[in-house]
Coordinates of C-alpha atoms and ligand atoms in Angstrom, one line a residue:
M1 CA -9.8 -14.0 -18.5
D2 CA -6.4 -12.0 -18.5
V3 CA -5.7 -8.6 -19.7
I4 CA -2.4 -7.9 -21.2
A5 CA -1.3 -3.9 -22.6
T6 CA 1.0 -3.5 -25.3
A7 CA 4.1 -1.3 -24.7
G8 CA 6.6 0.1 -27.1
H9 CA 7.9 2.6 -29.5
V10 CA 5.9 4.1 -32.5
D11 CA 5.5 2.3 -35.7
H12 CA 7.3 -1.0 -34.1
G13 CA 4.4 -3.2 -34.9
K14 CA 2.7 -3.4 -31.7
S15 CA -1.3 -3.2 -33.5
T16 CA -0.1 -5.4 -36.3
L17 CA 1.3 -7.8 -33.9
V18 CA -1.9 -7.9 -31.9
T19 CA -3.7 -8.2 -35.3
A20 CA -2.0 -11.3 -36.2
L21 CA -2.5 -12.7 -32.5
T22 CA -6.2 -12.2 -32.1
G23 CA -7.5 -11.8 -35.9
M24 CA -9.0 -8.5 -34.8
E25 CA -7.7 -4.6 -35.8
P26 CA -7.3 -2.8 -32.7
D27 CA -7.1 0.5 -34.5
R28 CA -10.6 1.5 -34.7
W29 CA -10.8 5.0 -35.6
E30 CA -10.5 5.7 -39.7
E31 CA -7.7 8.2 -39.2
E32 CA -5.9 5.8 -37.7
R33 CA -6.1 3.0 -40.1
R34 CA -5.6 5.7 -42.9
R35 CA -2.3 7.1 -41.0
G36 CA -1.0 3.9 -39.9
L37 CA -0.5 5.1 -36.7
T38 CA -2.3 4.5 -33.2
I39 CA -3.9 7.3 -31.8
D40 CA -6.1 6.2 -28.7
L41 CA -6.4 2.8 -27.2
G42 CA -7.4 -0.5 -29.3
F43 CA -9.0 -3.4 -27.7
A44 CA -8.8 -7.2 -29.4
W45 CA -9.0 -10.6 -27.4
T46 CA -8.7 -14.4 -28.4
T47 CA -8.3 -17.6 -27.1
L48 CA -5.3 -19.1 -26.7
P49 CA -4.2 -22.6 -27.5
S50 CA -5.2 -23.5 -24.0
G51 CA -8.3 -22.3 -23.8
R52 CA -7.3 -19.4 -21.8
R53 CA -8.8 -16.3 -23.1
V54 CA -6.8 -13.3 -23.2
A55 CA -8.3 -9.5 -23.6
V56 CA -5.3 -6.8 -25.5
V57 CA -5.2 -3.2 -24.8
D58 CA -3.3 -1.9 -27.5
V59 CA -1.7 1.2 -26.9
P60 CA -0.6 4.2 -29.0
G61 CA 3.6 4.6 -29.2
H62 CA 3.6 8.3 -30.5
E63 CA 5.0 10.2 -27.8
R64 CA 2.3 12.8 -28.2
F65 CA -0.3 10.3 -27.1
I66 CA 1.4 9.1 -24.1
G67 CA -1.9 10.3 -21.9
N68 CA -3.4 7.5 -23.7
M69 CA -0.7 4.8 -23.4
L70 CA -1.0 5.8 -19.3
A71 CA -4.4 5.3 -19.3
G72 CA -4.3 1.9 -21.3
V73 CA -1.5 0.6 -18.8
G74 CA -3.3 2.0 -15.4
S75 CA -5.1 -0.9 -14.7
V76 CA -3.6 -3.7 -16.6
P77 CA -1.4 -6.3 -14.6
T78 CA 0.7 -7.7 -18.0
A79 CA 2.6 -6.0 -20.4
L80 CA 3.6 -7.0 -24.0
V81 CA 6.6 -5.1 -24.5
V82 CA 7.1 -4.9 -28.9
V83 CA 10.6 -3.8 -30.0
A84 CA 11.3 -3.8 -33.7
A85 CA 14.0 -5.6 -34.8
D86 CA 15.1 -3.4 -37.7
D87 CA 15.2 -0.1 -35.2
G88 CA 16.0 -1.5 -31.6
W89 CA 15.3 0.0 -28.0
S90 CA 13.9 3.4 -29.2
A91 CA 13.1 6.6 -27.1
Q92 CA 9.3 5.4 -26.1
T93 CA 10.5 2.1 -25.9
A94 CA 12.5 3.4 -22.8
E95 CA 9.3 5.4 -21.9
H96 CA 7.2 3.3 -22.0
V97 CA 9.2 0.7 -19.7
A98 CA 10.0 3.5 -17.3
V99 CA 6.3 3.6 -17.0
L100 CA 5.7 0.0 -16.5
D101 CA 8.5 0.1 -14.0
A102 CA 7.2 2.7 -11.9
L103 CA 3.7 1.2 -11.8
G104 CA 5.7 -1.9 -10.6
V105 CA 4.3 -4.4 -13.4
R106 CA 5.9 -7.3 -12.5
A107 CA 4.7 -9.9 -15.4
G108 CA 5.4 -9.5 -19.2
L109 CA 7.0 -10.6 -22.1
L110 CA 9.0 -9.2 -25.0
A111 CA 8.2 -9.3 -28.8
V112 CA 10.9 -8.3 -31.0
T113 CA 9.0 -8.1 -34.2
K114 CA 9.8 -7.4 -38.0
A115 CA 12.3 -10.0 -37.6
D116 CA 11.7 -10.7 -41.6
L117 CA 13.5 -7.2 -41.8
A118 CA 16.5 -7.7 -39.9
D119 CA 18.4 -10.1 -37.3
A120 CA 16.5 -10.1 -34.2
G121 CA 19.1 -11.7 -32.1
P122 CA 21.4 -8.4 -30.9
V123 CA 17.8 -6.3 -30.4
L124 CA 16.5 -9.6 -28.2
A125 CA 19.6 -9.7 -26.0
D126 CA 19.9 -6.0 -25.7
A127 CA 16.1 -5.5 -24.8
R128 CA 16.2 -8.6 -22.2
E129 CA 19.1 -7.0 -20.3
R130 CA 17.3 -3.7 -20.2
L131 CA 14.1 -4.8 -19.3
A132 CA 15.6 -7.1 -16.4
G133 CA 16.7 -3.8 -14.7
T134 CA 13.0 -2.9 -14.4
S135 CA 10.0 -4.7 -12.1
L136 CA 9.3 -6.6 -15.0
G137 CA 12.8 -8.8 -14.2
Q138 CA 13.7 -11.6 -16.8
V139 CA 10.9 -12.1 -19.4
P140 CA 10.2 -14.6 -21.7
A141 CA 11.4 -13.1 -25.0
V142 CA 10.3 -14.1 -28.7
A143 CA 11.2 -13.1 -32.2
V144 CA 8.6 -12.7 -34.5
S145 CA 7.3 -11.8 -37.6
A146 CA 3.6 -10.1 -37.9
R147 CA 4.1 -10.2 -41.7
T148 CA 5.7 -14.1 -42.3
G149 CA 3.8 -15.4 -38.7
A150 CA 7.1 -16.8 -37.7
G151 CA 7.6 -16.8 -34.0
L152 CA 3.8 -16.5 -33.7
P153 CA 3.1 -20.0 -31.7
E154 CA 5.8 -19.5 -29.6
L155 CA 4.6 -16.3 -28.6
S156 CA 1.3 -17.6 -27.9
A157 CA 3.1 -20.2 -25.7
A158 CA 5.3 -17.5 -23.9
L159 CA 2.1 -15.6 -23.2
E160 CA 0.3 -18.5 -22.1
Q161 CA 3.2 -19.4 -19.3
V162 CA 3.2 -15.7 -18.3
L163 CA -0.5 -15.6 -17.9
A164 CA -0.4 -18.8 -15.7
G165 CA 1.8 -17.1 -13.4
L166 CA -0.5 -14.4 -12.6
P167 CA -1.7 -13.7 -8.8
A168 CA -5.4 -14.6 -8.7
P169 CA -7.2 -11.2 -8.5
D170 CA -9.9 -11.0 -5.4
P171 CA -13.1 -11.3 -6.9
A172 CA -14.5 -10.3 -3.4
A173 CA -12.7 -7.2 -3.3
P174 CA -14.4 -3.9 -3.7
V175 CA -15.0 -2.6 -7.4
R176 CA -13.2 0.4 -8.7
L177 CA -13.8 0.5 -12.5
W178 CA -11.6 3.0 -13.9
V179 CA -13.3 4.2 -17.4
D180 CA -11.3 4.2 -20.4
R181 CA -14.2 4.7 -23.1
A182 CA -17.7 6.0 -22.6
F183 CA -20.2 6.3 -25.7
T184 CA -23.9 5.8 -26.7
I185 CA -25.3 2.9 -28.0
R186 CA -28.6 3.4 -30.0
G187 CA -31.3 1.5 -28.0
A188 CA -29.1 0.8 -24.9
G189 CA -27.9 4.4 -23.9
T190 CA -24.9 5.1 -22.1
V191 CA -22.0 2.5 -22.5
V192 CA -18.9 2.9 -20.7
T193 CA -15.8 0.2 -20.9
G194 CA -13.0 -0.5 -18.7
T195 CA -10.4 -3.0 -17.0
L196 CA -11.8 -4.7 -14.1
A197 CA -8.6 -5.5 -12.0
A198 CA -10.4 -6.3 -8.8
G199 CA -14.3 -7.6 -7.6
T200 CA -17.2 -8.5 -9.4
V201 CA -19.7 -6.8 -11.3
T202 CA -23.3 -8.0 -11.9
A203 CA -26.0 -7.0 -13.9
G204 CA -28.0 -4.8 -11.4
D205 CA -25.7 -3.8 -9.6
R206 CA -25.7 0.0 -8.1
L207 CA -22.3 1.8 -8.5
D208 CA -21.2 5.3 -7.0
L209 CA -20.2 7.4 -9.9
G210 CA -18.8 10.7 -8.4
G211 CA -21.3 10.5 -5.5
R212 CA -24.3 9.5 -7.1
L213 CA -25.3 5.8 -7.4
V214 CA -26.0 4.3 -11.4
T215 CA -27.4 1.0 -12.0
V216 CA -25.5 -1.5 -14.2
R217 CA -28.5 -2.2 -16.5
G218 CA -26.3 -5.0 -18.4
L219 CA -22.9 -5.8 -19.3
Q220 CA -20.9 -7.6 -21.6
S221 CA -17.6 -8.8 -22.0
L222 CA -15.4 -9.3 -24.8
G223 CA -17.8 -8.6 -27.2
A224 CA -20.8 -10.8 -25.6
P225 CA -23.5 -10.0 -23.3
V226 CA -22.6 -11.5 -19.4
E227 CA -24.7 -11.8 -16.4
T228 CA -21.6 -11.3 -14.1
A229 CA -17.9 -10.5 -14.7
A230 CA -15.4 -11.2 -12.2
A231 CA -11.8 -9.6 -12.1
T232 CA -9.4 -9.7 -14.4
A233 CA -11.8 -8.9 -16.9
R234 CA -12.4 -6.6 -20.2
V235 CA -16.0 -5.0 -19.6
A236 CA -18.5 -2.9 -20.9
L237 CA -21.5 -1.7 -18.7
N238 CA -24.5 0.0 -20.2
L239 CA -25.7 2.2 -17.2
R240 CA -28.8 3.6 -16.2
G241 CA -29.6 7.1 -15.8
V242 CA -26.2 9.0 -16.6
A243 CA -25.9 10.8 -19.7
V244 CA -22.8 10.0 -22.1
E245 CA -21.7 13.5 -21.5
E246 CA -21.7 12.9 -17.5
I247 CA -19.0 10.4 -17.5
S248 CA -15.8 10.2 -19.6
R249 CA -12.3 8.7 -19.2
G250 CA -10.7 8.7 -16.0
D251 CA -14.0 8.7 -13.8
A252 CA -14.3 5.7 -11.6
L253 CA -17.6 3.4 -10.8
L254 CA -17.3 2.4 -7.3
T255 CA -18.7 -0.3 -4.6
P256 CA -20.9 2.3 -2.9
D257 CA -18.7 3.5 0.3
A258 CA -15.9 1.1 -0.2
F259 CA -13.5 4.2 -1.0
R260 CA -13.2 7.4 -0.1
R261 CA -12.5 10.7 -2.4
T262 CA -9.4 12.7 -1.5
A263 CA -7.7 15.4 -2.8
D264 CA -4.6 15.2 -0.1
L265 CA -2.6 12.6 0.3
D266 CA 0.7 11.4 1.4
V267 CA 2.8 8.9 -0.8
T268 CA 6.4 7.8 -0.9
L269 CA 8.5 7.8 -3.9
V270 CA 9.1 4.2 -4.9
A271 CA 12.8 5.1 -5.6
P272 CA 14.9 8.6 -4.4
V273 CA 14.8 11.0 -7.0
E274 CA 17.7 12.6 -8.4
G275 CA 17.6 16.3 -8.5
T276 CA 14.5 18.6 -7.2
L277 CA 10.8 17.2 -7.6
P278 CA 8.7 19.7 -9.6
A279 CA 6.4 22.1 -7.4
E280 CA 3.7 20.8 -10.0
A281 CA 3.2 17.2 -11.5
V282 CA 0.7 15.1 -13.0
V283 CA -0.8 12.3 -11.5
H284 CA -1.7 9.3 -13.1
I285 CA -3.6 6.5 -11.9
G286 CA -5.9 4.0 -13.6
S287 CA -7.4 5.6 -16.3
A288 CA -7.2 9.0 -14.5
T289 CA -5.2 12.1 -14.9
V290 CA -4.8 15.0 -12.5
G291 CA -2.9 17.9 -11.8
A292 CA -1.3 17.7 -8.4
R293 CA 0.9 20.6 -6.4
V294 CA 3.8 18.4 -4.7
R295 CA 5.3 19.3 -1.2
P296 CA 8.2 17.3 -0.4
L297 CA 8.2 16.3 3.0
D298 CA 11.8 14.5 3.8
G299 CA 13.6 11.7 2.1
T300 CA 10.9 9.9 -0.1
A301 CA 7.9 11.2 1.7
V302 CA 5.7 13.7 -0.4
R303 CA 2.6 15.3 0.0
L304 CA 0.2 15.7 -2.6
R305 CA -2.9 18.0 -3.3
L306 CA -4.8 17.5 -6.4
A307 CA -6.8 19.6 -8.6
H308 CA -9.6 17.3 -7.7
E309 CA -10.7 14.5 -5.7
L310 CA -9.7 10.8 -6.4
P311 CA -11.3 7.6 -5.2
L312 CA -7.9 6.5 -3.6
R313 CA -6.5 3.5 -1.2
V314 CA -3.6 2.9 0.8
G315 CA -1.3 0.9 -1.0
D316 CA -2.3 2.5 -4.2
R317 CA 0.6 2.5 -6.8
L318 CA 0.4 5.7 -8.9
L319 CA 2.5 7.6 -11.2
L320 CA 3.8 11.2 -10.7
R321 CA 4.9 12.6 -14.2
D322 CA 6.7 15.5 -14.5
P323 CA 5.8 16.5 -18.0
G324 CA 8.7 19.1 -18.2
A325 CA 11.6 16.7 -17.2
R326 CA 10.2 13.8 -19.3
R327 CA 10.5 11.8 -15.9
V328 CA 8.0 9.7 -14.5
L329 CA 8.2 8.6 -10.8
G330 CA 6.1 5.6 -8.9
A331 CA 4.7 6.3 -5.7
D332 CA 2.8 4.9 -3.3
V333 CA -0.2 6.1 -1.3
R334 CA 0.1 5.9 2.4
D335 CA -2.3 8.0 3.6
V336 CA -5.7 9.3 2.3
D337 CA -6.4 11.8 5.0
P338 CA -3.0 12.7 6.4
P339 CA -2.8 15.2 9.0
E340 CA -2.4 19.0 8.7
L341 CA 1.6 20.2 8.8
R342 CA 1.0 23.4 10.9
R343 CA 4.0 23.4 13.3
R344 CA 7.6 23.9 12.4
G345 CA 9.1 20.9 11.7
A346 CA 5.8 19.2 10.8
A347 CA 6.8 18.0 7.5
R348 CA 10.2 16.3 8.6
S349 CA 8.4 14.6 11.5
R350 CA 5.7 13.3 9.2
A351 CA 8.3 12.0 6.8
A352 CA 10.0 10.0 9.7
E353 CA 6.9 8.6 10.7
L354 CA 6.0 7.3 7.5
A355 CA 9.3 5.9 7.1
E356 CA 9.2 4.0 10.1
Q357 CA 5.2 2.8 9.5
P358 CA 5.3 -0.7 7.4
P359 CA 4.2 -0.1 4.0
G360 CA 1.0 -1.4 2.8
A361 CA -1.4 -2.8 4.9
E362 CA 1.1 -3.9 7.9
G363 CA 0.9 0.0 8.8
A364 CA -2.8 -0.2 9.9
A365 CA -1.4 -0.2 13.3
A366 CA 0.7 2.2 13.2
D367 CA -1.6 4.5 11.4
L368 CA -4.7 3.8 14.1
A369 CA -2.3 4.7 16.6
R370 CA -1.7 8.2 15.3
R371 CA -5.3 8.7 14.5
R372 CA -5.8 7.3 18.4
W373 CA -9.9 7.2 17.0
V374 CA -11.7 6.8 13.5
R375 CA -14.8 5.7 12.5
R376 CA -14.2 1.8 11.4
A377 CA -16.0 2.4 8.0
D378 CA -13.9 5.3 7.0
F379 CA -10.7 3.6 8.2
V380 CA -11.5 0.6 5.9
A381 CA -12.6 2.6 3.2
M382 CA -9.1 4.3 3.4
G383 CA -7.7 0.9 2.5
W384 CA -6.8 -0.4 5.5
P385 CA -7.6 -3.5 7.4
V386 CA -8.3 -3.5 11.0
P387 CA -5.1 -4.0 13.4
A388 CA -5.4 -6.5 16.0
G389 CA -6.0 -5.2 19.6
A390 CA -8.4 -2.7 18.3
T391 CA -11.2 -1.7 20.6
T392 CA -14.6 -1.4 18.8
V393 CA -17.4 1.1 20.3
G394 CA -20.1 1.8 18.4
P395 CA -18.9 2.8 14.8
W396 CA -15.9 3.8 16.5
L397 CA -12.3 2.0 16.3
I398 CA -9.9 2.9 19.0
A399 CA -5.7 2.3 19.2
P400 CA -5.4 -0.5 21.3
G401 CA -4.2 0.6 24.6
L402 CA -5.9 3.9 24.4
A403 CA -9.1 3.0 26.2
D404 CA -7.0 2.4 29.1
E405 CA -4.9 5.0 29.0
L406 CA -8.0 7.3 28.9
A407 CA -9.8 5.3 31.6
A408 CA -7.0 6.0 33.8
R409 CA -7.4 9.7 33.2
V410 CA -11.3 9.6 34.2
P411 CA -11.1 9.5 37.8
Q412 CA -9.2 12.7 38.1
V413 CA -11.8 14.6 35.8
V414 CA -14.4 13.3 38.1
A415 CA -12.9 14.6 40.8
R416 CA -11.9 18.2 39.6
Y417 CA -15.4 18.5 38.8
R418 CA -16.7 17.5 41.9
Q419 CA -14.2 19.9 43.7
L420 CA -16.1 22.9 41.8
R421 CA -19.2 21.4 41.7
P422 CA -19.5 19.4 45.1
L423 CA -23.3 19.0 45.0
E424 CA -23.4 17.4 41.7
P425 CA -22.5 13.5 41.1
G426 CA -20.3 14.0 38.6
P427 CA -19.6 15.6 35.2
P428 CA -22.1 14.7 32.2
V429 CA -20.7 13.0 29.7
A430 CA -20.3 16.1 27.6
V431 CA -17.6 17.4 29.7
L432 CA -15.6 14.1 30.2
R433 CA -15.8 13.8 26.2
S434 CA -14.1 17.5 26.1
A435 CA -11.8 17.1 29.0
L436 CA -10.9 14.1 26.9
E437 CA -10.9 15.3 23.7
L438 CA -13.4 12.6 22.5
P439 CA -15.0 12.8 19.1
D440 CA -18.0 11.5 20.3
V441 CA -19.8 11.1 23.4
E442 CA -20.4 7.7 22.2
L443 CA -17.1 7.0 23.3
V444 CA -17.6 7.8 26.7
P445 CA -18.9 4.1 28.1
A446 CA -15.4 2.5 26.6
V447 CA -13.2 5.1 29.1
V448 CA -15.5 5.1 32.2
R449 CA -14.7 1.9 34.4
A450 CA -15.6 0.7 38.4
P451 CA -16.3 2.0 40.5
L452 CA -17.1 5.0 38.4
E453 CA -20.4 4.6 36.5
L454 CA -22.6 6.2 33.6
R455 CA -25.6 7.2 35.6
E456 CA -28.4 9.6 34.1
G457 CA -26.0 10.7 31.4
R458 CA -23.0 11.7 34.3
V459 CA -20.1 10.0 35.2
V460 CA -20.7 9.4 38.9
A461 CA -18.5 7.3 41.7
A462 CA -21.2 4.4 42.9
D463 CA -21.3 6.4 46.0
P464 CA -20.6 10.1 45.5
G465 CA -20.7 11.2 49.3
L466 CA -21.8 15.0 50.2
P467 CA -19.7 18.0 50.8
P468 CA -18.9 17.7 54.8
E469 CA -21.5 20.8 56.0
V470 CA -24.2 19.3 53.8
Q471 CA -24.0 16.0 55.4
R472 CA -24.0 17.2 58.9
A473 CA -27.3 19.2 58.2
V474 CA -28.8 15.8 56.4
D475 CA -27.7 13.6 59.1
G476 CA -29.5 16.1 62.1
I477 CA -32.6 15.5 60.0
R478 CA -32.2 11.9 59.7
A479 CA -31.6 11.7 63.2
R480 CA -35.3 13.5 63.8
L481 CA -36.8 11.5 61.3
A482 CA -35.4 8.2 62.9
E483 CA -37.7 8.6 66.1
Q484 CA -40.3 10.6 63.8
P485 CA -40.2 9.3 60.6
F486 CA -43.0 11.4 59.2
A487 CA -42.1 14.9 60.6
A488 CA -40.8 16.4 57.6
P489 CA -38.7 19.2 58.5
E490 CA -40.8 22.4 58.1
A491 CA -39.2 25.1 55.3
G492 CA -37.9 27.1 58.3
D493 CA -36.3 24.1 59.7
L494 CA -34.5 23.2 56.0
V495 CA -33.3 26.7 55.7
A496 CA -32.1 27.3 58.9
A497 CA -29.8 23.7 58.5
G498 CA -28.2 25.7 55.1
L499 CA -30.1 23.0 53.1
G500 CA -31.3 25.0 49.8
T501 CA -32.9 23.4 46.8
R502 CA -29.1 22.1 45.1
E503 CA -28.1 20.7 48.5
L504 CA -31.7 19.1 49.3
A505 CA -31.2 17.3 45.4
A506 CA -27.9 16.4 46.0
A507 CA -28.8 14.4 49.1
V508 CA -31.8 12.9 47.3
R509 CA -29.2 11.7 44.5
A510 CA -27.1 10.3 47.2
E511 CA -30.0 8.2 48.4
Q512 CA -29.9 9.8 52.0
L513 CA -33.4 11.5 51.7
V514 CA -36.5 10.7 49.8
R515 CA -38.4 13.7 48.1
I516 CA -42.0 13.3 48.3
T517 CA -43.0 16.6 47.1
D518 CA -41.7 20.1 47.1
G519 CA -40.5 20.7 50.5
V520 CA -41.6 17.7 52.2
Y521 CA -38.5 15.3 52.4
L522 CA -38.4 11.6 54.6
A523 CA -35.8 9.4 55.1
P524 CA -35.3 6.6 52.7
G525 CA -37.4 3.5 53.7
V526 CA -40.4 5.6 54.7
A527 CA -42.5 3.7 52.1
E528 CA -42.5 0.4 54.2
V529 CA -42.9 2.2 57.4
A530 CA -45.9 4.1 56.3
R531 CA -47.1 0.7 54.6
A532 CA -46.0 -1.4 57.9
R533 CA -48.7 1.6 59.7
L534 CA -51.7 1.5 57.1
T535 CA -51.9 -2.8 57.6
T536 CA -53.1 -1.6 61.4
L537 CA -56.4 0.1 59.6
P538 CA -59.4 -1.2 58.5
Q539 CA -59.5 -1.3 54.6
P540 CA -60.2 0.9 53.2
F541 CA -59.3 3.8 55.1
T542 CA -59.6 7.3 54.7
L543 CA -56.8 10.4 54.4
S544 CA -57.6 11.3 57.9
Q545 CA -57.1 7.8 59.4
A546 CA -53.9 7.2 57.3
R547 CA -52.6 10.8 58.9
Q548 CA -53.4 9.6 62.4
A549 CA -51.7 6.4 61.7
W550 CA -48.7 8.2 60.7
G551 CA -48.9 10.4 63.5
T552 CA -48.7 13.6 60.9
S553 CA -50.1 16.8 59.6
R554 CA -52.0 17.1 56.3
R555 CA -49.0 19.1 54.9
V556 CA -47.4 15.6 54.8
A557 CA -50.2 13.1 54.8
V558 CA -51.5 14.5 51.7
P559 CA -48.6 14.4 49.2
L560 CA -47.4 11.3 50.9
A561 CA -50.6 9.0 50.2
E562 CA -50.4 10.1 46.5
W563 CA -46.7 9.4 46.8
L564 CA -47.6 5.5 47.6
D565 CA -50.4 5.3 45.2
A566 CA -48.0 6.8 42.5
R567 CA -45.5 3.9 43.8
G568 CA -48.5 1.2 43.7
I569 CA -48.5 0.6 47.5
T570 CA -52.2 2.1 47.7
V571 CA -55.0 2.3 45.4
R572 CA -57.5 5.2 45.7
L573 CA -61.0 4.4 45.2
P574 CA -63.7 6.2 43.9
D575 CA -65.0 7.4 47.0
N576 CA -61.8 9.1 47.9
T577 CA -60.7 6.1 50.7
R578 CA -57.6 4.2 50.1
R579 CA -56.7 0.3 50.1
L580 CA -53.5 -1.2 50.7
R581 CA -52.4 -3.1 47.1
Ligands
LIG1 N1 8.0 -6.3 -42.3 C1 7.0 -6.3 -41.4 N2 6.6 -4.9 -40.9 C2 5.8 -4.9 -39.9 C3 5.6 -6.2 -38.9 N3 5.2 -5.6 -38.1 C4 4.6 -4.3 -38.3 N4 5.1 -4.0 -39.6 C5 4.8 -2.7 -40.0 O1 5.1 -1.8 -39.5 C6 4.3 -0.6 -39.5 C7 3.7 0.0 -38.1 O2 3.1 -1.3 -37.6 P1 1.8 -1.3 -36.4 O3 1.8 -1.9 -35.9 O4 0.8 0.4 -36.7 O5 2.8 -0.1 -35.2 P2 2.6 0.3 -34.0 O6 3.5 -0.1 -32.9 O7 1.3 0.0 -33.6 O8 2.8 1.8 -34.2 P3 1.8 2.8 -33.0 O9 0.7 2.1 -32.8 O10 1.5 4.1 -34.0 O11 2.7 3.2 -32.2 C8 2.9 -1.1 -40.5 O12 3.5 -0.3 -41.5 C9 3.5 -2.3 -40.1 O13 2.3 -3.0 -41.7 C10 6.5 -7.0 -39.5 O14 6.8 -8.1 -38.4 N5 7.4 -7.0 -40.6
LIG2 MG1 -0.6 0.7 -33.2

């Protein structure tokens, strides 16, 4: 299905033409029919001779209802510009076409109506020429009379041609359905309608409405129930668990987690503005309308602060309307999570940054480089593709090259830490995290490279080494242990050697001493020596036999025997004797 929206001055015959094309009356309200004036959006549809189905969103031409017009065209990719032969290009023709141009609508056609009342030729030529200077460019143009039916077959044919040339929407894209109507149907509950510009909706889907999940109980398209609807389509969704007062035009139903809501964003204007920008403007996107504070940065770059958050993505085109000056500007969303501008000159440099960054998805690498790191899900929800060369670490995305750059700084951080705390093998990961200003310790493994390694929550050198005086003291003890492997130094010896708890712990961490129990330290490899001596004993043996075999005191023998039990070298039997395992 395709969707097209009308545009044009009040009373130029838009609704009448829609009726002639579709057989459906788009003006729904009694007041509209009585006054012959469209106030709100109207919807009609038909099947063209080729079998192609097309839905029409009919907009009001009256200037007072421009807000409704904007809600109608916001999600629609194609326009039917209607100009009356007896009146020609008029104020709201110009205003509507300026809106289409600012939205960047590329596909459309021109119908000069009321050809039964006046010669359509001059108006056709004039309107075509004016349209040629807009995003619509050269459009097919047809003179019609809704009264006599003249030109209608040609209009259908032109419509077919335009629709056939439209790019195919992505049915797998996330859904952002901007609601244009919400009402209740007796027995069904809340129903909302909208133009599905991308993605697919299926009965049973759960969609995000302002942060809560709602279920699509059922859906209709063009008046008939369907199981699923893929873009482009007009859809009516019956929602479960939402009262009609809780949803209205301008709300969006979203694929969960695929969009971020933001009130702060950077945009670039599609065209440079003459004169100054207003400090306050109205932002339109989809069917939404929200007030915004406008802060020009430099050139075409503008920072916006919305009165309330909207689900926006990089690459969205929105409209900035200056109600005072009756001016409408197109603006492309460049950043939905922009950096704060605190320093002097920050606005100007941010503008320069945006000017250098390629527009659209190609800007992803530059944006990631500026952020340095970002949660991958966040980045994608901003509308960015993951740039080539980016490093993924857990949930994080790191800018290309950044991990290497940070890794190069780690040895210095470790060295500085060990200078201050020589007895520790290296800084805890939290210290490295803050030294490198990483947002999360989860990123630490990505920046620790050999010969450094992560051990027990610290960043350590493979062989951290001991401070010289500690090393000397340990060497002395090791020399004695080499001769008498079970003659653990007495507490007094350790104190005399300058080995306190911290020094001993460092020596153990450096694998230069083995701690058997508090105050009992032996040399690495003692387990093997102890075991070898025990093989000379009858099995099982008593503690006293073991002590003699080791040639040591009970102070050492008791904890050593337990230590060997714990390591599975010996087994203690119920009668308190032991045997080798
Ligand atoms: N003679 C003649 N009258 C027409 C034709 N098309 C529309 N009209 C008349 O023009 C008047 C306005 O037509 P509408 O279709 O309501 O105009 P509109 O553009 O929808 O107006 P708004 O929605 O209010 O902007 C009606 O009285 C129509 O009958 C036509 O082709 N020939
Ligand atoms: Mg109308």
